[in-house]
mmCIF file of C-alpha atoms in Angstrom:
data_model
loop_
_atom_site.group_PDB
_atom_site.id
_atom_site.type_symbol
_atom_site.label_atom_id
_atom_site.label_comp_id
_atom_site.label_asym_id
_atom_site.label_seq_id
_atom_site.Cartn_x
_atom_site.Cartn_y
_atom_site.Cartn_z
ATOM 1 C CA MET A 2 -14.188 73.233 -168.118
ATOM 2 C CA PRO A 3 -16.002 70.434 -166.888
ATOM 3 C CA ALA A 4 -12.203 69.651 -165.048
ATOM 4 C CA MET A 5 -12.062 72.959 -163.395
ATOM 5 C CA LEU A 6 -16.025 72.534 -161.844
ATOM 6 C CA ALA A 7 -14.841 69.005 -160.827
ATOM 7 C CA SER A 8 -11.458 70.118 -158.833
ATOM 8 C CA MET A 9 -13.488 72.708 -157.602
ATOM 9 C CA LEU A 10 -16.085 70.879 -156.333
ATOM 10 C CA LEU A 11 -12.950 68.652 -154.887
ATOM 11 C CA LEU A 12 -11.033 71.019 -153.088
ATOM 12 C CA GLY A 13 -14.467 72.030 -151.190
ATOM 13 C CA GLY A 14 -14.027 68.194 -149.814
ATOM 14 C CA CYS A 15 -10.959 68.162 -148.648
ATOM 15 C CA GLN A 16 -12.118 71.308 -145.642
ATOM 16 C CA LEU A 17 -8.876 73.505 -147.385
ATOM 17 C CA THR A 18 -8.739 77.055 -145.546
ATOM 18 C CA PRO A 19 -6.926 80.335 -146.695
ATOM 19 C CA VAL A 20 -4.518 79.981 -143.718
ATOM 20 C CA TYR A 21 -5.537 83.893 -142.851
ATOM 21 C CA ALA A 22 -9.114 83.076 -143.236
ATOM 22 C CA GLY A 23 -10.465 85.700 -139.912
ATOM 23 C CA GLY A 24 -8.433 88.768 -140.943
ATOM 24 C CA SER A 25 -7.049 90.663 -138.229
ATOM 25 C CA THR A 26 -8.527 88.220 -135.747
ATOM 26 C CA SER A 27 -7.124 85.121 -137.290
ATOM 27 C CA ALA A 28 -4.704 83.493 -135.397
ATOM 28 C CA PRO A 29 -2.110 84.361 -137.578
ATOM 29 C CA ALA A 30 -2.861 87.135 -136.944
ATOM 30 C CA THR A 31 -2.821 87.276 -133.805
ATOM 31 C CA LEU A 32 0.327 85.774 -133.027
ATOM 32 C CA LEU A 33 2.803 87.629 -135.630
ATOM 33 C CA ALA A 34 0.743 91.306 -134.181
ATOM 34 C CA ASP A 35 2.480 89.696 -130.349
ATOM 35 C CA ILE A 36 5.781 89.182 -131.443
ATOM 36 C CA ALA A 37 8.712 91.473 -129.959
ATOM 37 C CA ILE A 38 12.041 91.247 -133.381
ATOM 38 C CA ALA A 39 14.936 91.350 -130.973
ATOM 39 C CA PRO A 40 17.967 93.245 -132.795
ATOM 40 C CA ILE A 41 19.899 92.128 -135.779
ATOM 41 C CA PRO A 42 23.552 93.055 -135.817
ATOM 42 C CA GLU A 43 24.527 94.240 -139.248
ATOM 43 C CA ARG A 44 23.364 95.823 -141.958
ATOM 44 C CA ALA A 45 21.792 92.488 -143.536
ATOM 45 C CA GLY A 46 20.537 92.347 -140.276
ATOM 46 C CA PHE A 47 18.532 96.171 -139.966
ATOM 47 C CA MET A 48 17.149 94.870 -143.535
ATOM 48 C CA VAL A 49 15.459 92.329 -142.374
ATOM 49 C CA ARG A 50 14.549 93.477 -139.035
ATOM 50 C CA GLN A 51 12.429 95.989 -141.038
ATOM 51 C CA ALA A 52 10.747 94.177 -143.152
ATOM 52 C CA LEU A 53 9.762 91.441 -140.658
ATOM 53 C CA ALA A 54 8.482 94.811 -138.983
ATOM 54 C CA ASP A 55 6.013 95.524 -142.198
ATOM 55 C CA GLN A 56 4.614 91.698 -142.445
ATOM 56 C CA PHE A 57 4.181 91.682 -139.161
ATOM 57 C CA GLY A 58 1.902 95.326 -138.754
ATOM 58 C CA LEU A 59 1.963 96.497 -135.791
ATOM 59 C CA GLY A 60 2.653 95.022 -132.257
ATOM 60 C CA VAL A 61 0.779 95.157 -129.310
ATOM 61 C CA ALA A 62 3.095 97.056 -125.879
ATOM 62 C CA ASN A 63 4.372 93.980 -124.250
ATOM 63 C CA PRO A 64 4.418 91.473 -126.967
ATOM 64 C CA ARG A 65 4.108 87.619 -125.609
ATOM 65 C CA TYR A 66 6.590 86.448 -127.791
ATOM 66 C CA ARG A 67 10.480 87.474 -128.772
ATOM 67 C CA LEU A 68 10.996 86.594 -132.528
ATOM 68 C CA GLU A 69 15.411 86.141 -132.437
ATOM 69 C CA ILE A 70 17.367 85.732 -135.086
ATOM 70 C CA ALA A 71 20.837 84.857 -136.075
ATOM 71 C CA LEU A 72 21.949 86.225 -140.293
ATOM 72 C CA ASP A 73 24.618 85.283 -141.476
ATOM 73 C CA ASP A 74 26.010 86.894 -145.645
ATOM 74 C CA GLN A 75 28.026 85.526 -147.854
ATOM 75 C CA ILE A 76 29.342 86.940 -150.747
ATOM 76 C CA THR A 77 30.792 84.680 -153.254
ATOM 77 C CA ALA A 78 32.771 84.824 -156.532
ATOM 78 C CA PHE A 79 32.773 82.358 -159.172
ATOM 79 C CA GLY A 80 33.465 82.928 -162.987
ATOM 80 C CA VAL A 81 36.597 83.800 -164.070
ATOM 81 C CA ARG A 82 37.875 86.607 -166.683
ATOM 82 C CA GLY A 83 40.976 86.581 -168.901
ATOM 83 C CA ASP A 84 41.993 88.945 -166.473
ATOM 84 C CA SER A 85 41.616 87.034 -163.178
ATOM 85 C CA SER A 86 38.846 88.797 -162.046
ATOM 86 C CA ALA A 87 35.533 87.072 -161.093
ATOM 87 C CA ALA A 88 33.077 87.116 -163.445
ATOM 88 C CA ARG A 89 29.490 86.973 -160.771
ATOM 89 C CA GLU A 90 28.683 86.763 -157.792
ATOM 90 C CA ARG A 91 26.485 84.846 -155.772
ATOM 91 C CA ARG A 92 24.992 86.450 -152.358
ATOM 92 C CA THR A 93 23.794 83.943 -149.932
ATOM 93 C CA LEU A 94 21.395 85.156 -146.997
ATOM 94 C CA ARG A 95 20.234 82.250 -144.093
ATOM 95 C CA ALA A 96 18.476 83.315 -141.393
ATOM 96 C CA ARG A 97 18.010 80.676 -138.422
ATOM 97 C CA TYR A 98 15.382 81.758 -136.232
ATOM 98 C CA ARG A 99 14.021 81.182 -132.809
ATOM 99 C CA LEU A 100 10.290 82.262 -131.540
ATOM 100 C CA ILE A 101 9.508 82.042 -127.889
ATOM 101 C CA ASP A 102 7.001 82.904 -124.939
ATOM 102 C CA ALA A 103 8.544 86.227 -123.653
ATOM 103 C CA ALA A 104 6.989 84.543 -120.557
ATOM 104 C CA THR A 105 8.759 80.650 -119.704
ATOM 105 C CA GLY A 106 11.301 81.141 -122.593
ATOM 106 C CA THR A 107 10.194 78.184 -124.227
ATOM 107 C CA VAL A 108 10.537 77.617 -127.965
ATOM 108 C CA LEU A 109 7.929 77.463 -129.564
ATOM 109 C CA VAL A 110 9.863 77.383 -133.403
ATOM 110 C CA ASP A 111 13.413 76.730 -134.439
ATOM 111 C CA ASP A 112 13.793 76.905 -137.492
ATOM 112 C CA THR A 113 15.416 78.236 -140.929
ATOM 113 C CA ALA A 114 15.211 80.711 -144.310
ATOM 114 C CA ALA A 115 17.178 80.527 -147.226
ATOM 115 C CA ALA A 116 17.449 83.322 -150.399
ATOM 116 C CA ASP A 117 20.734 83.672 -152.727
ATOM 117 C CA ALA A 118 20.509 85.575 -155.540
ATOM 118 C CA GLY A 119 23.100 86.381 -158.834
ATOM 119 C CA ILE A 120 24.976 89.159 -159.391
ATOM 120 C CA ASP A 121 26.996 90.046 -162.651
ATOM 121 C CA ARG A 122 30.809 91.694 -162.076
ATOM 122 C CA VAL A 123 31.069 94.465 -164.369
ATOM 123 C CA SER A 124 34.049 96.853 -164.454
ATOM 124 C CA SER A 125 32.392 99.328 -162.401
ATOM 125 C CA ASN A 126 32.949 99.204 -158.737
ATOM 126 C CA PHE A 127 29.873 101.267 -158.229
ATOM 127 C CA ALA A 128 27.466 98.993 -160.114
ATOM 128 C CA VAL A 129 28.507 95.677 -158.663
ATOM 129 C CA VAL A 130 28.803 97.860 -154.942
ATOM 130 C CA ALA A 131 24.740 99.019 -155.916
ATOM 131 C CA ALA A 132 23.928 95.202 -157.437
ATOM 132 C CA GLU A 133 25.146 94.019 -153.744
ATOM 133 C CA THR A 134 22.643 96.853 -151.994
ATOM 134 C CA THR A 135 19.965 95.962 -154.657
ATOM 135 C CA ALA A 136 21.095 91.994 -154.043
ATOM 136 C CA LEU A 137 20.400 92.251 -150.328
ATOM 137 C CA GLU A 138 16.842 93.938 -150.041
ATOM 138 C CA ARG A 139 15.247 91.649 -152.553
ATOM 139 C CA LEU A 140 16.631 89.160 -150.180
ATOM 140 C CA SER A 141 16.347 90.470 -147.180
ATOM 141 C CA THR A 142 12.261 90.584 -148.032
ATOM 142 C CA ASP A 143 12.244 87.534 -149.246
ATOM 143 C CA ILE A 144 13.611 86.213 -146.140
ATOM 144 C CA ALA A 145 11.142 87.951 -143.783
ATOM 145 C CA ARG A 146 8.435 86.491 -146.835
ATOM 146 C CA GLN A 147 9.569 82.515 -145.685
ATOM 147 C CA ILE A 148 9.775 83.267 -141.576
ATOM 148 C CA SER A 149 6.284 85.513 -141.753
ATOM 149 C CA ALA A 150 5.096 82.569 -143.385
ATOM 150 C CA ARG A 151 6.543 79.818 -141.431
ATOM 151 C CA LEU A 152 4.997 81.578 -137.916
ATOM 152 C CA ALA A 153 1.655 81.591 -139.385
ATOM 153 C CA ARG A 154 1.152 77.997 -140.911
ATOM 154 C CA TYR A 155 3.113 77.635 -136.954
ATOM 155 C CA ALA A 156 0.358 79.685 -135.655
ATOM 156 C CA ARG A 157 -2.355 78.265 -137.196
ATOM 157 C CA ALA A 158 -1.746 74.971 -136.618
ATOM 158 C CA ALA A 159 -1.747 75.918 -132.998
ATOM 159 C CA LYS A 160 -4.981 76.708 -132.545
ATOM 160 C CA GLY A 161 -6.089 73.032 -134.141
#
């Protein structure tokens, strides 16, 4: 108990503040609400874009920023069974994203995010397709969270 009290006192002294301190008027919340998400091709793109829209909340009519995302979605089979079929798959979703000032075209953030998931291959093709789709849903949400967190850190740092 004394160690916990001491650590709390030390954290208070280091001026550590939450990223979203200030709620809906904080720099990260204001920035995220002012971003237009460019269309992203393919099913994975649609899912990432929807997850980002959920993360960002309602946008403004004339956004100051544009978020461009290029996805790389791959499924790799590995683990060979006796009948030469794959026993497992790894689905990897990578996103290269850029936050661009809409007025000047200046790239403010240029970064990547990645997530992967393992999938068991079973005898039912339907089950495999369902597992791949579920994995894509989880990966899309994970990518959106990574992007949202990175942009929030940028907004916090830019505010000073």
